[in-house]
Short mmCIF file of C-alpha atoms and ligand atoms in Angstrom, two decimals:
data_model
loop_
_atom_site.label_atom_id
_atom_site.label_comp_id
_atom_site.label_asym_id
_atom_site.label_seq_id
_atom_site.Cartn_x
_atom_site.Cartn_y
_atom_site.Cartn_z
CA MET P 1 -3.27 212.07 -112.24
CA THR P 2 -4.91 215.49 -112.10
CA ASP P 3 -7.78 216.01 -109.68
CA VAL P 4 -10.27 215.92 -112.59
CA GLN P 5 -8.95 212.53 -113.63
CA ARG P 6 -11.23 210.44 -111.45
CA PHE P 7 -12.40 208.46 -114.46
CA SER P 8 -10.69 205.52 -116.11
CA GLY P 9 -10.69 204.46 -119.75
CA PRO P 10 -11.34 203.06 -122.24
CA ASN P 11 -13.50 206.09 -123.10
CA ASP P 12 -16.29 206.06 -125.72
CA LEU P 13 -17.89 209.50 -126.09
CA HIS P 14 -20.63 209.00 -128.70
CA LEU P 15 -23.48 206.50 -128.21
CA HIS P 16 -27.22 206.67 -128.98
CA SER P 17 -30.23 205.21 -127.17
CA ASN P 18 -33.89 204.91 -128.08
CA HIS P 19 -34.39 208.45 -126.79
CA SER P 20 -33.25 209.26 -130.34
CA ASP P 21 -32.41 206.77 -133.08
CA GLY P 22 -30.60 204.00 -131.19
CA THR P 23 -32.50 200.75 -130.69
CA GLU P 24 -31.74 200.19 -126.98
CA SER P 25 -32.75 201.92 -123.76
CA PRO P 26 -30.11 204.12 -122.08
CA ALA P 27 -29.61 201.39 -119.43
CA GLU P 28 -29.02 198.75 -122.11
CA VAL P 29 -26.58 201.02 -123.99
CA VAL P 30 -24.52 201.37 -120.81
CA ARG P 31 -24.56 197.60 -120.19
CA GLN P 32 -23.46 196.97 -123.79
CA ALA P 33 -20.65 199.51 -123.48
CA HIS P 34 -19.52 197.92 -120.21
CA ALA P 35 -19.56 194.45 -121.83
CA HIS P 36 -17.29 195.85 -124.55
CA GLY P 37 -14.80 197.05 -121.93
CA ILE P 38 -15.77 200.74 -121.85
CA ARG P 39 -15.36 202.40 -118.45
CA THR P 40 -16.21 206.05 -119.27
CA LEU P 41 -19.00 206.88 -121.69
CA ALA P 42 -21.10 209.75 -122.97
CA LEU P 43 -24.70 209.30 -124.09
CA THR P 44 -25.20 211.61 -127.07
CA ASP P 45 -28.77 211.31 -128.29
CA HIS P 46 -29.76 213.62 -131.12
CA ASP P 47 -31.17 216.91 -129.79
CA ARG P 48 -32.18 215.40 -126.45
CA THR P 49 -30.85 214.92 -122.89
CA THR P 50 -33.63 212.85 -121.32
CA GLY P 51 -31.59 209.63 -121.25
CA TRP P 52 -28.93 210.99 -118.87
CA ASP P 53 -30.47 209.95 -115.57
CA GLU P 54 -31.28 206.39 -116.57
CA ALA P 55 -27.81 205.94 -118.08
CA SER P 56 -25.96 207.40 -115.11
CA GLY P 57 -27.91 205.19 -112.70
CA VAL P 58 -26.38 202.20 -114.45
CA THR P 59 -22.88 203.64 -114.89
CA SER P 60 -22.70 204.32 -111.16
CA SER P 61 -23.81 200.80 -110.27
CA LEU P 62 -21.23 199.36 -112.68
CA GLY P 63 -18.39 201.57 -111.36
CA MET P 64 -18.18 203.58 -114.60
CA THR P 65 -18.04 207.35 -115.27
CA PHE P 66 -20.86 209.06 -117.16
CA LEU P 67 -20.29 212.19 -119.25
CA PRO P 68 -23.59 213.93 -120.13
CA GLY P 69 -23.75 214.70 -123.85
CA MET P 70 -25.91 215.36 -126.89
CA GLU P 71 -25.50 215.40 -130.68
CA LEU P 72 -27.00 218.69 -131.81
CA SER P 73 -28.30 218.85 -135.38
CA ALA P 74 -26.93 221.72 -137.46
CA LYS P 75 -26.71 222.59 -141.14
CA HIS P 76 -24.14 224.41 -143.23
CA GLU P 77 -25.70 225.29 -146.59
CA TRP P 78 -27.06 221.92 -147.76
CA ARG P 79 -24.75 219.88 -145.51
CA SER P 80 -26.07 218.24 -142.39
CA VAL P 81 -23.50 218.91 -139.63
CA HIS P 82 -23.62 217.19 -136.24
CA VAL P 83 -22.17 219.02 -133.24
CA LEU P 84 -21.48 216.96 -130.14
CA GLY P 85 -21.99 218.88 -126.92
CA TYR P 86 -20.51 217.66 -123.63
CA LEU P 87 -21.03 218.70 -120.02
CA PHE P 88 -23.36 221.63 -120.80
CA ASP P 89 -26.16 222.79 -118.52
CA PRO P 90 -29.28 220.79 -119.53
CA GLU P 91 -31.49 223.60 -118.14
CA ASP P 92 -30.00 226.26 -120.44
CA ALA P 93 -32.99 228.10 -121.92
CA ALA P 94 -31.53 229.06 -125.30
CA LEU P 95 -30.23 225.57 -126.01
CA GLY P 96 -33.51 224.04 -124.83
CA ALA P 97 -35.54 226.30 -127.12
CA GLU P 98 -33.36 225.31 -130.06
CA THR P 99 -33.64 221.57 -129.45
CA ASP P 100 -37.44 221.95 -129.04
CA HIS P 101 -37.57 223.72 -132.40
CA ILE P 102 -35.46 221.05 -134.13
CA ARG P 103 -37.40 218.16 -132.58
CA ASP P 104 -40.79 219.69 -133.48
CA ASP P 105 -39.74 220.28 -137.06
CA ARG P 106 -38.35 216.73 -137.35
CA ILE P 107 -41.86 215.35 -136.67
CA GLY P 108 -43.62 217.28 -139.46
CA ARG P 109 -40.76 216.53 -141.81
CA ALA P 110 -40.87 212.80 -141.06
CA GLU P 111 -44.66 212.80 -141.60
CA ARG P 112 -44.20 214.47 -145.00
CA ILE P 113 -41.52 211.96 -146.04
CA VAL P 114 -43.83 209.12 -144.97
CA ARG P 115 -46.78 210.61 -146.86
CA ARG P 116 -44.70 210.73 -150.05
CA ILE P 117 -43.53 207.13 -149.58
CA GLY P 118 -47.18 206.16 -148.93
CA ARG P 119 -48.13 207.27 -152.44
CA ASP P 120 -45.96 204.49 -153.89
CA TYR P 121 -45.92 201.87 -151.13
CA ASP P 122 -48.33 200.50 -148.53
CA PHE P 123 -46.82 202.58 -145.74
CA THR P 124 -48.25 204.89 -143.07
CA TRP P 125 -47.27 207.18 -140.21
CA GLU P 126 -48.61 204.53 -137.80
CA ASP P 127 -45.88 202.19 -139.09
CA VAL P 128 -43.28 204.75 -138.02
CA GLN P 129 -44.91 205.42 -134.66
CA ALA P 130 -44.72 201.70 -133.94
CA GLN P 131 -40.90 201.97 -134.24
CA THR P 132 -40.60 205.05 -132.04
CA VAL P 133 -40.33 204.80 -128.26
CA GLY P 134 -42.17 207.57 -126.39
CA ASP P 135 -41.00 211.02 -127.31
CA ALA P 136 -37.86 209.93 -129.17
CA THR P 137 -36.20 212.43 -131.52
CA VAL P 138 -37.67 211.18 -134.81
CA GLY P 139 -35.39 210.66 -137.76
CA ARG P 140 -34.99 208.71 -140.93
CA PRO P 141 -33.75 205.70 -138.90
CA HIS P 142 -37.28 205.25 -137.48
CA ILE P 143 -38.74 205.42 -140.98
CA ALA P 144 -36.09 202.89 -142.04
CA ASP P 145 -37.06 200.51 -139.24
CA ALA P 146 -40.72 200.80 -140.27
CA LEU P 147 -39.78 200.01 -143.89
CA VAL P 148 -37.93 196.94 -142.60
CA ALA P 149 -40.95 195.89 -140.50
CA ARG P 150 -43.11 196.20 -143.64
CA GLY P 151 -40.68 193.98 -145.55
CA LEU P 152 -39.92 196.78 -148.02
CA VAL P 153 -36.16 196.76 -147.31
CA SER P 154 -33.81 194.35 -145.53
CA ASP P 155 -32.20 196.69 -142.98
CA ARG P 156 -31.51 200.34 -142.11
CA SER P 157 -28.54 200.55 -144.43
CA ALA P 158 -30.60 199.30 -147.37
CA ALA P 159 -33.29 201.87 -146.55
CA PHE P 160 -30.71 204.70 -146.53
CA ASP P 161 -29.20 203.47 -149.79
CA GLY P 162 -32.68 203.14 -151.37
CA ILE P 163 -36.02 204.72 -150.48
CA LEU P 164 -34.57 207.25 -148.00
CA HIS P 165 -31.79 208.43 -150.29
CA PRO P 166 -32.44 211.97 -151.58
CA ARG P 167 -32.20 210.76 -155.19
CA GLU P 168 -35.39 208.71 -154.73
CA GLY P 169 -37.44 211.88 -154.27
CA TYR P 170 -39.08 211.16 -150.89
CA TYR P 171 -36.46 212.94 -148.78
CA GLU P 172 -36.61 216.41 -147.34
CA PRO P 173 -34.31 218.06 -144.78
CA HIS P 174 -35.41 219.21 -141.34
CA TYR P 175 -34.83 222.57 -139.67
CA ALA P 176 -31.41 222.89 -138.05
CA PRO P 177 -29.39 225.91 -136.91
CA ASP P 178 -26.19 227.06 -138.55
CA PRO P 179 -23.09 225.35 -137.06
CA LEU P 180 -21.90 228.71 -135.68
CA THR P 181 -25.14 228.97 -133.71
CA ALA P 182 -24.86 225.36 -132.58
CA VAL P 183 -21.30 225.84 -131.31
CA SER P 184 -22.25 229.09 -129.52
CA LEU P 185 -25.33 227.56 -127.87
CA ILE P 186 -23.32 224.65 -126.46
CA THR P 187 -20.43 226.86 -125.39
CA ASN P 188 -22.71 229.46 -123.78
CA ALA P 189 -24.40 226.64 -121.85
CA GLY P 190 -21.02 225.82 -120.32
CA GLY P 191 -20.39 222.84 -122.58
CA VAL P 192 -17.66 221.79 -124.98
CA ALA P 193 -18.60 221.58 -128.68
CA ILE P 194 -16.93 218.91 -130.83
CA ILE P 195 -17.78 218.43 -134.51
CA ALA P 196 -18.97 214.84 -135.01
CA HIS P 197 -17.60 212.82 -137.97
CA PRO P 198 -16.51 216.00 -139.82
CA VAL P 199 -15.01 214.34 -142.91
CA THR P 200 -17.35 211.62 -144.12
CA THR P 201 -17.61 210.64 -147.75
CA GLY P 202 -20.77 210.73 -149.81
CA ARG P 203 -23.41 211.37 -147.19
CA ASP P 204 -22.18 214.91 -146.48
CA ARG P 205 -19.26 216.68 -147.96
CA MET P 206 -16.85 218.50 -145.68
CA MET P 207 -17.34 222.08 -144.51
CA PRO P 208 -14.70 224.41 -146.03
CA VAL P 209 -11.63 224.81 -143.83
CA ALA P 210 -12.14 228.58 -143.67
CA PHE P 211 -15.58 227.96 -142.20
CA ILE P 212 -14.20 225.42 -139.70
CA GLU P 213 -11.74 228.14 -138.64
CA GLN P 214 -14.70 230.46 -138.00
CA LEU P 215 -16.17 227.74 -135.77
CA ILE P 216 -12.87 227.58 -133.88
CA SER P 217 -13.02 231.35 -133.35
CA ALA P 218 -16.60 230.92 -132.08
CA GLY P 219 -15.40 228.53 -129.37
CA LEU P 220 -15.32 225.11 -131.01
CA GLY P 221 -13.52 222.68 -128.69
CA GLY P 222 -12.37 220.11 -131.22
CA PHE P 223 -13.07 217.30 -133.66
CA GLU P 224 -14.20 213.70 -133.52
CA ILE P 225 -11.40 212.25 -135.63
CA GLU P 226 -11.42 208.51 -134.93
CA HIS P 227 -14.84 207.58 -136.35
CA ARG P 228 -15.48 204.87 -138.92
CA GLU P 229 -17.07 207.27 -141.41
CA ASN P 230 -14.18 209.78 -141.53
CA THR P 231 -11.88 209.36 -144.51
CA GLU P 232 -8.16 208.76 -143.91
CA ALA P 233 -7.21 211.91 -145.84
CA GLY P 234 -9.79 213.88 -143.85
CA LYS P 235 -8.41 212.57 -140.54
CA ARG P 236 -4.89 213.70 -141.47
CA MET P 237 -6.18 217.17 -142.36
CA LEU P 238 -8.11 217.41 -139.07
CA ARG P 239 -5.11 216.26 -137.00
CA ASP P 240 -3.04 219.05 -138.53
CA LEU P 241 -5.80 221.61 -137.93
CA ALA P 242 -6.28 220.40 -134.34
CA SER P 243 -2.59 220.65 -133.52
CA LYS P 244 -2.34 224.10 -135.17
CA HIS P 245 -5.18 225.39 -132.94
CA ASP P 246 -4.47 223.18 -129.90
CA LEU P 247 -7.91 221.54 -130.04
CA ILE P 248 -9.36 218.46 -128.37
CA VAL P 249 -9.54 215.34 -130.56
CA THR P 250 -11.83 212.43 -129.80
CA GLY P 251 -12.57 208.95 -131.08
CA SER P 252 -15.90 207.20 -130.64
CA SER P 253 -18.13 204.41 -131.86
CA ASP P 254 -21.38 206.27 -132.66
CA TYR P 255 -23.15 203.13 -131.39
CA HIS P 256 -26.87 202.89 -132.37
CA GLY P 257 -27.64 199.41 -130.97
CA ALA P 258 -28.88 197.12 -133.75
CA GLY P 259 -29.40 200.14 -136.03
CA LYS P 260 -25.80 200.25 -137.28
CA PRO P 261 -22.84 197.85 -137.30
CA ASN P 262 -20.82 200.23 -135.04
CA LEU P 263 -19.85 198.60 -131.73
CA PRO P 264 -18.93 200.29 -128.41
CA GLY P 265 -15.18 200.82 -128.13
CA GLU P 266 -14.42 200.41 -131.84
CA ASN P 267 -12.86 203.86 -131.51
CA THR P 268 -11.92 205.50 -128.22
CA THR P 269 -10.73 208.82 -126.80
CA SER P 270 -7.51 209.16 -124.80
CA ASP P 271 -7.63 209.86 -121.06
CA ALA P 272 -5.70 213.08 -121.66
CA MET P 273 -8.37 214.37 -124.04
CA VAL P 274 -11.21 213.41 -121.69
CA ALA P 275 -9.41 215.33 -118.92
CA ARG P 276 -9.22 218.38 -121.19
CA LEU P 277 -12.97 218.15 -121.91
CA ILE P 278 -13.75 217.99 -118.20
CA GLU P 279 -11.39 220.84 -117.36
CA ARG P 280 -12.87 223.07 -120.04
CA ALA P 281 -16.56 222.50 -119.27
CA THR P 282 -18.51 224.49 -116.69
CA GLY P 283 -22.14 223.52 -117.41
CA THR P 284 -22.53 220.24 -115.53
CA ALA P 285 -20.20 217.79 -113.82
CA PRO P 286 -19.28 214.29 -114.90
CA ARG P 287 -21.11 211.64 -112.88
CA TYR P 288 -18.50 209.50 -111.16
CA ALA P 289 -19.31 206.12 -109.65
P1 LIG D 301 -31.98 212.32 -140.13
O1 LIG D 301 -31.32 213.17 -139.09
O2 LIG D 301 -33.40 212.04 -139.80
O3 LIG D 301 -31.82 212.85 -141.52
O4 LIG D 301 -31.26 210.91 -140.08
C1 LIG D 301 -29.86 210.85 -139.99
C2 LIG D 301 -29.46 209.72 -139.05
O5 LIG D 301 -29.55 208.51 -139.76
C3 LIG D 301 -28.02 209.83 -138.56
O6 LIG D 301 -28.01 210.30 -137.24
C4 LIG D 301 -27.50 208.42 -138.58
O7 LIG D 301 -27.48 207.88 -137.29
C5 LIG D 301 -28.50 207.64 -139.37
N1 LIG D 301 -27.93 207.08 -140.60
C6 LIG D 301 -27.40 207.75 -141.64
N2 LIG D 301 -26.99 206.90 -142.60
C7 LIG D 301 -27.25 205.65 -142.14
C8 LIG D 301 -27.08 204.32 -142.67
N3 LIG D 301 -26.53 204.13 -143.88
N4 LIG D 301 -27.46 203.28 -141.92
C9 LIG D 301 -28.02 203.47 -140.70
N5 LIG D 301 -28.23 204.69 -140.16
C10 LIG D 301 -27.85 205.76 -140.87
FE1 LIG D 302 -28.12 208.83 -135.41
FE1 LIG D 303 -24.03 211.98 -136.35
ZN1 LIG D 304 -24.34 209.96 -133.72
#
């Protein structure tokens, strides 16, 4: 055991609370992860770090290790790209300014989507606010929950396949930085940047490999390979790319509480890879029990 290896697995490095689009408080997310056998976890709310303290209060009382994290929204051309950041400095000014910008723009964008839906359905911004806890990072999942509460769809998945799908004409994207900027911001804040679910089908097509290699040159730490939305062919390609460039590879649940079928621990990250993340990061320390 190296001196950084004071944690123990199983390790789940991608979970969401109601500080973004999960349905549970940070404390509840930790309790659910613990009940599913997880002993080291990262809370990775979209564009927000405010859940860290509540989550780490519970990990420490349960004898678990907490890795501070975030899922930073980015965009390559039309593709939405999610960049997981771990162990960065939460006070970093440049990263903070960027997440403020993204979160502000998400609000206006969500209001415009809701206004368009409201032309065809009995549906208002108040419906969405009723599904949003405090200052949560607002996204389509909150609109989906409001559509469910109105009886317009059966669940989040049905909302994403129907009214919220771009083909229906209500959708618009939100502001997000280029992935190169996202990787640099996280890295410059002392964190490790890992591309979340890089090879999903349908929802987003994959970034070109040449562009991924530019991200590696810009300091990208690795890829989230074991994730239910990655294709098998995509995972094989990423494993080859990761071994060629000696990158970190992770596996995670992307738990969103009741908002998605994903369960804590359905995919996990090896202890060796968690140790590499910790060794590489300089922005903030893991919170051990
Ligand atoms: P947004 O960033 O507002 O465009 O919303 C994207 C978020 O919606 C992602 O972070 C996912 O967590 C969630 N999402 C995407 N597709 C689905 C789905 N089919 N069911 C539930 N949640 C989804
Ligand atoms: Fe999400
Ligand atoms: Fe994501
Ligand atoms: Zn996520």
